[in-house]
Short mmCIF file of C-alpha atoms and ligand atoms in Angstrom, two decimals:
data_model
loop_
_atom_site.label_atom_id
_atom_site.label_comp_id
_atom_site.label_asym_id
_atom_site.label_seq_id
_atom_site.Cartn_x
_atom_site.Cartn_y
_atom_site.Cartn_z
CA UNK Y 14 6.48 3.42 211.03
CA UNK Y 15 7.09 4.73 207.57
CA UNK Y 16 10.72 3.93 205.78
CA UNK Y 17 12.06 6.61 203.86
CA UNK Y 18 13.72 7.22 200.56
CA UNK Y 19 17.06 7.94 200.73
CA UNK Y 20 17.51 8.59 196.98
CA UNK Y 21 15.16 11.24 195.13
CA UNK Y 22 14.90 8.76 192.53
CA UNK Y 23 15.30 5.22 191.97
CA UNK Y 24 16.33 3.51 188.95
CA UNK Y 25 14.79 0.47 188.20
CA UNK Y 26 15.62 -1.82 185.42
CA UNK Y 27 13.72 -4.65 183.75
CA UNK Y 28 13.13 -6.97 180.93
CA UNK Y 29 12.48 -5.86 177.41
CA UNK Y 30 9.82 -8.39 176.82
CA UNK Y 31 8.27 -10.67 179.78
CA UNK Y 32 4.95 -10.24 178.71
CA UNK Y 33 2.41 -10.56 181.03
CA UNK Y 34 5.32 -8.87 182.99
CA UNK Y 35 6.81 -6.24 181.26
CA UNK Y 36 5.71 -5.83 177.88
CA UNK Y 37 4.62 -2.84 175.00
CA UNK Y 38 0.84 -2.42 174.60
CA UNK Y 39 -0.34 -0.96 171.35
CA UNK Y 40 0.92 2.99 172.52
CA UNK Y 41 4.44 1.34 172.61
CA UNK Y 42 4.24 1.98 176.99
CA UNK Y 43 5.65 -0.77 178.86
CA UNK Y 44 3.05 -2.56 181.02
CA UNK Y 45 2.58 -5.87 182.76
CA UNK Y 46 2.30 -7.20 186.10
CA UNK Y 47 5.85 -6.04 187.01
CA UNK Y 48 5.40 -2.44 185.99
CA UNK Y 49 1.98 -2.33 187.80
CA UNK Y 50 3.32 -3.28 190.78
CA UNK Y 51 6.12 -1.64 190.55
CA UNK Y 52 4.41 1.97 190.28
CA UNK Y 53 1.87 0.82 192.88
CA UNK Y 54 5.10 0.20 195.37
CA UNK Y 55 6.08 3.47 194.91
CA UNK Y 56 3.24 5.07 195.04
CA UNK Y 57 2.23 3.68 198.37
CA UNK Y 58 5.20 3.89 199.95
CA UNK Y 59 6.31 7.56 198.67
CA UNK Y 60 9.74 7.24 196.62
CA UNK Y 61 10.28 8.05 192.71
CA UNK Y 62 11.17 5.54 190.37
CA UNK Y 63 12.01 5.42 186.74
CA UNK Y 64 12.15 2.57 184.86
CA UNK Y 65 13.99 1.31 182.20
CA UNK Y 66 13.18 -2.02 180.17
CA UNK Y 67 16.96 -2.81 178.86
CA UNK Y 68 16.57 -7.06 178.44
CA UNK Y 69 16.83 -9.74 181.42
CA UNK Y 70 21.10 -10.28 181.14
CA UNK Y 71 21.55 -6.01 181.17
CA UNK Y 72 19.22 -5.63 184.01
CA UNK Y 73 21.40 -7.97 186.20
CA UNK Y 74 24.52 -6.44 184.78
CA UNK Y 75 23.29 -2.42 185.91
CA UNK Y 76 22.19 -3.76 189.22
CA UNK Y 77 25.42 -5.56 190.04
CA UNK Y 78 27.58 -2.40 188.60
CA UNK Y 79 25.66 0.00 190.51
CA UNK Y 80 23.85 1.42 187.25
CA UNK Y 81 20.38 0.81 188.21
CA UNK Y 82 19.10 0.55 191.83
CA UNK Y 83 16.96 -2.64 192.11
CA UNK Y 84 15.59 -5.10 188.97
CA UNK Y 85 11.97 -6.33 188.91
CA UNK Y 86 11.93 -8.89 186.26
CA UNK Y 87 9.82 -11.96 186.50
CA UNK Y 88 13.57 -12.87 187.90
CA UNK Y 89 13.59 -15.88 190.03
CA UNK Y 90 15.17 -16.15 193.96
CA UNK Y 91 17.86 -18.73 193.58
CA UNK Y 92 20.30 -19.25 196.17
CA UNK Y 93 23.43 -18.57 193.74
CA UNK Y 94 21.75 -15.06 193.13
CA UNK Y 95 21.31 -14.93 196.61
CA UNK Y 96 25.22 -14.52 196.48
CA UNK Y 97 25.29 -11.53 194.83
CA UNK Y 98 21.60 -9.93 195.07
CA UNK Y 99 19.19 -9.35 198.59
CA UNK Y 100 15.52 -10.18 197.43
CA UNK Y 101 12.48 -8.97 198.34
CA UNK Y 102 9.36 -11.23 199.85
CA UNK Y 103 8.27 -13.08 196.74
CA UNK Y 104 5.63 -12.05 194.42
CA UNK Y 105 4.76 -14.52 192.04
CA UNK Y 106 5.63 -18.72 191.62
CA UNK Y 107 6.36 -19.38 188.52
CA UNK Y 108 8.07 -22.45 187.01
CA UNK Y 109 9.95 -23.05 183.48
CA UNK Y 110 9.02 -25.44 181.02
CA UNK Y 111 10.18 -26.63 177.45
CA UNK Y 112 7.89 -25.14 174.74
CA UNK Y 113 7.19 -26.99 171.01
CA UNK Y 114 5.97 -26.21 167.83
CA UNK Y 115 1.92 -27.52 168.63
CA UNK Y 116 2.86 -29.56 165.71
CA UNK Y 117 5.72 -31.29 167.11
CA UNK Y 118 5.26 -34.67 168.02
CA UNK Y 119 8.33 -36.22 168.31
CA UNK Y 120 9.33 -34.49 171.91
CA UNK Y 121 7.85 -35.75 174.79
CA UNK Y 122 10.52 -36.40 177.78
CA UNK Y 123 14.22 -34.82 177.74
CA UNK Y 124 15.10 -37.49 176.05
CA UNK Y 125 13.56 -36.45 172.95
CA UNK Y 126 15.67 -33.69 172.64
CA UNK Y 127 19.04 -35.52 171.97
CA UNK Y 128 20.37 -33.87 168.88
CA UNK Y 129 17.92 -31.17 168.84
CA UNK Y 130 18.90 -27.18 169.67
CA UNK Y 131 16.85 -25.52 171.89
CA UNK Y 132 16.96 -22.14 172.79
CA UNK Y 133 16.88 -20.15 176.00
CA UNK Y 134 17.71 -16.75 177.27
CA UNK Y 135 20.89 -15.26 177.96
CA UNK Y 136 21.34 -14.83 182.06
CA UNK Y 137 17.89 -16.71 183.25
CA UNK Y 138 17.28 -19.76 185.30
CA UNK Y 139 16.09 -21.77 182.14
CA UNK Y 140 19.90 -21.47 180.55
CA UNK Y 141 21.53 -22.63 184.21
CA UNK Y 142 19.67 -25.42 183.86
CA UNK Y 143 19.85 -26.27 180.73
CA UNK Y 144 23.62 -26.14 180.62
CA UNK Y 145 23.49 -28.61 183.70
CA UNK Y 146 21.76 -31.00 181.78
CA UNK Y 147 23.59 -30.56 178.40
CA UNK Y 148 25.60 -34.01 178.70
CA UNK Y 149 23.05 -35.81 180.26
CA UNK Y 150 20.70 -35.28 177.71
CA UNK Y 151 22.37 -34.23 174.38
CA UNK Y 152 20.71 -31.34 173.53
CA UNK Y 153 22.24 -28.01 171.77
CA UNK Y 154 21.75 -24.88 173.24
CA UNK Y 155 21.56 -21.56 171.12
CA UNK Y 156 21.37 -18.50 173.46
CA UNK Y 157 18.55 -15.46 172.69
CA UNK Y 158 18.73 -11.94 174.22
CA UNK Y 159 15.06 -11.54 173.71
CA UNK Y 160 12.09 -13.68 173.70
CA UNK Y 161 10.96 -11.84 170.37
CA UNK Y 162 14.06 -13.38 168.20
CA UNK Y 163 13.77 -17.09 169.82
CA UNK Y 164 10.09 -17.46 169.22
CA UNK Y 165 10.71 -16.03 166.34
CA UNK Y 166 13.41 -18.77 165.56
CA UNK Y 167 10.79 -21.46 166.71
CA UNK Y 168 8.55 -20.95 164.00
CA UNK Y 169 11.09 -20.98 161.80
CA UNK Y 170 12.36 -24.13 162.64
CA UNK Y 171 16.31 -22.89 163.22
CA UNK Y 172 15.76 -24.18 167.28
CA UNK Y 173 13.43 -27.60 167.70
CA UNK Y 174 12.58 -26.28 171.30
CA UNK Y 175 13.01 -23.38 174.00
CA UNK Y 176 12.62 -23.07 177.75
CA UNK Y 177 10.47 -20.08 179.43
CA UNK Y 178 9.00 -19.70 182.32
CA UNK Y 179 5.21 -21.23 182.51
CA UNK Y 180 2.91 -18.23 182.42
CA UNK Y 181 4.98 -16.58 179.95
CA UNK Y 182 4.34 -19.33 177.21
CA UNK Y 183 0.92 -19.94 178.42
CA UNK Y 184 0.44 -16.11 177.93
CA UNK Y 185 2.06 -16.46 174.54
CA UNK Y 186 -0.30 -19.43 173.54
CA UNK Y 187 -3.02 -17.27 174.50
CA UNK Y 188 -2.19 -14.29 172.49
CA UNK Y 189 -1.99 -17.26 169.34
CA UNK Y 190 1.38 -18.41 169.34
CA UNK Y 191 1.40 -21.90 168.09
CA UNK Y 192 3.18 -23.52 170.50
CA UNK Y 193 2.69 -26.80 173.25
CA UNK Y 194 4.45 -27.44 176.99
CA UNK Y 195 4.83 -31.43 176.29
CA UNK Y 196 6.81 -31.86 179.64
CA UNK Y 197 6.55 -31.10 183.11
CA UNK Y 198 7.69 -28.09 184.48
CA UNK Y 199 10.43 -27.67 186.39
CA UNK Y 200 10.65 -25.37 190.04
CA UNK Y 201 12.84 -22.49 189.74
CA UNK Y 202 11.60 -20.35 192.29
CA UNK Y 203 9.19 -17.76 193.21
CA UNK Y 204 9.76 -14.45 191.57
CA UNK Y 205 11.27 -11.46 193.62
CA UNK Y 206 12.40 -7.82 193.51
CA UNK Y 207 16.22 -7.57 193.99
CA UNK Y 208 18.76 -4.97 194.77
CA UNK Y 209 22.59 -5.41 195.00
CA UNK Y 210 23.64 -7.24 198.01
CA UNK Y 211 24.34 -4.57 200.54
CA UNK Y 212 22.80 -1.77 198.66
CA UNK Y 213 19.17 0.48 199.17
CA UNK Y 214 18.23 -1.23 202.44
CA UNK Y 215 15.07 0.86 202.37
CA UNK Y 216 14.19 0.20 198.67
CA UNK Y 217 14.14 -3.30 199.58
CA UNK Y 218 12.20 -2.52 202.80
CA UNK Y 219 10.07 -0.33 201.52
CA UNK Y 220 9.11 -2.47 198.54
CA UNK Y 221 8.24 -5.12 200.92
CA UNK Y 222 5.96 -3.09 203.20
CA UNK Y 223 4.18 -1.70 199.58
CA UNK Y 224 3.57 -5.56 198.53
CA UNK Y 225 2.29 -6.46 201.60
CA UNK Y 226 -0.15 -3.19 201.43
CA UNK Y 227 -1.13 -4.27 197.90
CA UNK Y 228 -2.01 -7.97 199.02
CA UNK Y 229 -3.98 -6.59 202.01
CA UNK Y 230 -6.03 -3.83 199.84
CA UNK Y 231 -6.60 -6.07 196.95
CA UNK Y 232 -4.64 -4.30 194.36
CA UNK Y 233 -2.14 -7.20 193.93
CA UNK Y 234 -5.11 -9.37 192.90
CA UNK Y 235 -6.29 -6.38 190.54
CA UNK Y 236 -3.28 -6.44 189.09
CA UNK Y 237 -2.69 -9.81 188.63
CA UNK Y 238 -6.06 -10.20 187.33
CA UNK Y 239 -5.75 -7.50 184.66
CA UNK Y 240 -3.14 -9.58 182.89
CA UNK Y 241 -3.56 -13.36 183.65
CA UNK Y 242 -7.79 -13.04 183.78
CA UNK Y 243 -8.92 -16.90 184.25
CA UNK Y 244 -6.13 -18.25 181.97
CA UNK Y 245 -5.04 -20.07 185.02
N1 LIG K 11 12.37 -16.34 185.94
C1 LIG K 11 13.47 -16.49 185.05
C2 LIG K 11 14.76 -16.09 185.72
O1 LIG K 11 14.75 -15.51 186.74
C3 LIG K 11 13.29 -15.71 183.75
C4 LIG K 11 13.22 -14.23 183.91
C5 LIG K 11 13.11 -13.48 182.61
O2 LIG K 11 13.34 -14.05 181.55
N2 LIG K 11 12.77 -12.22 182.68
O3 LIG K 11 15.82 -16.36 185.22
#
């Protein structure tokens, strides 16, 4: 039977640039995987939703204080999140990975990057484990609120490296950015659509019942397929 919405709106919060997952197409709108399935949710399952695109660290922040209702962010189930946030069936694996200049050529193992800085962004699973392998490996870490500034500071040459999660620098590479994945990803978990523990039962409920709807009908691979094509 049919859950229903117990708020007349729901605010949901996301990234400000997670592109293919939440991004600004040439109109300035926010689209992506995320936002497609997002609206698709809602649409199936009959509850409003407005979102807001406010960066990866604020997102968490509004959902923890109550702020925002539930975050879809490319964010990844980990079981200290799983502390704090109830997840939704997953909806993407992705893993991170350290990206390069493509004309670095002195960084091929962890290793490599003693005595270099690499950047990562504020709040995601790249910078938890990064800072766990800070001693072992020697590496400075400058934190980034965006993706935009620490690519940015890439081809500049103010951070030697950065970690990001695999489709996201493949999808960067793809749109020209001149950057290379020299080592081997690391698991960080598949991606899923979280709420504060304890809080909107049936947003959580009803956004699994709309993904499952959306991987029966085909839309999920639609959407998917909009923004990835065959880059796979
Ligand atoms: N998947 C990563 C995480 O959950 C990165 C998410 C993001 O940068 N939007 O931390």
């Amino acid at each position: 039977s049919d859950i229903q919405p117990v708020k007349s709106d729901y605010r949901i919060v996301s990234d400000s640039l997670f592109a293919p997952f939440e991004f600004q197409n040439s109109s300035k709108n926010y689209v992506g995987i995320d936002v497609d399935l997002m609206k698709a949710i809602a649409k199936n399952q009959k509850f409003n939703i407005t979102m807001d695109f406010v960066g990866f660290q604020t997102a968490v922040d509004q959902t923890q204080s109550g702020h925002a209702d539930g975050m879809i962010a490319g964010m990844s189930i980990t079981d200290e999140r799983k502390k704090v946030f109830d997840f939704s069936d997953p909806y993407f694996t992705a893993n991170a990975t350290i990206a390069v200049k493509s004309t670095t050529t002195d960084i091929k193992s962890y290793k490599d990057l003693k005595g270099k800085t690499v950047g990562v962004k504020n709040g995601t699973a790249s910078q938890t484990f990064l800072d766990k392998n800070k001693d072992k490996y020697g590496y400075k870490l400058k934190v980034f609120d965006a993706a935009d500034t620490m690519y940015e500071s890439l081809n500049t040459g103010s951070i030697d490296a950065f970690m990001d999660d695999e489709p996201v620098v493949k999808y960067a590479i793809l749109q020209g950015k001149k950057f290379a994945t020299p080592l081997e990803p690391e698991k960080i978990g598949e991606y899923g659509f979280a709420v504060k523990k304890g809080t909107n039962p049936e947003l959580l409920a009803m956004f699994n019942a709309g993904l499952a709807k959306l991987k029966a009908n085909g839309e999920y691979d639609t959407i998917i397929e909009k923004y990835m094509g065959n880059t796979d």
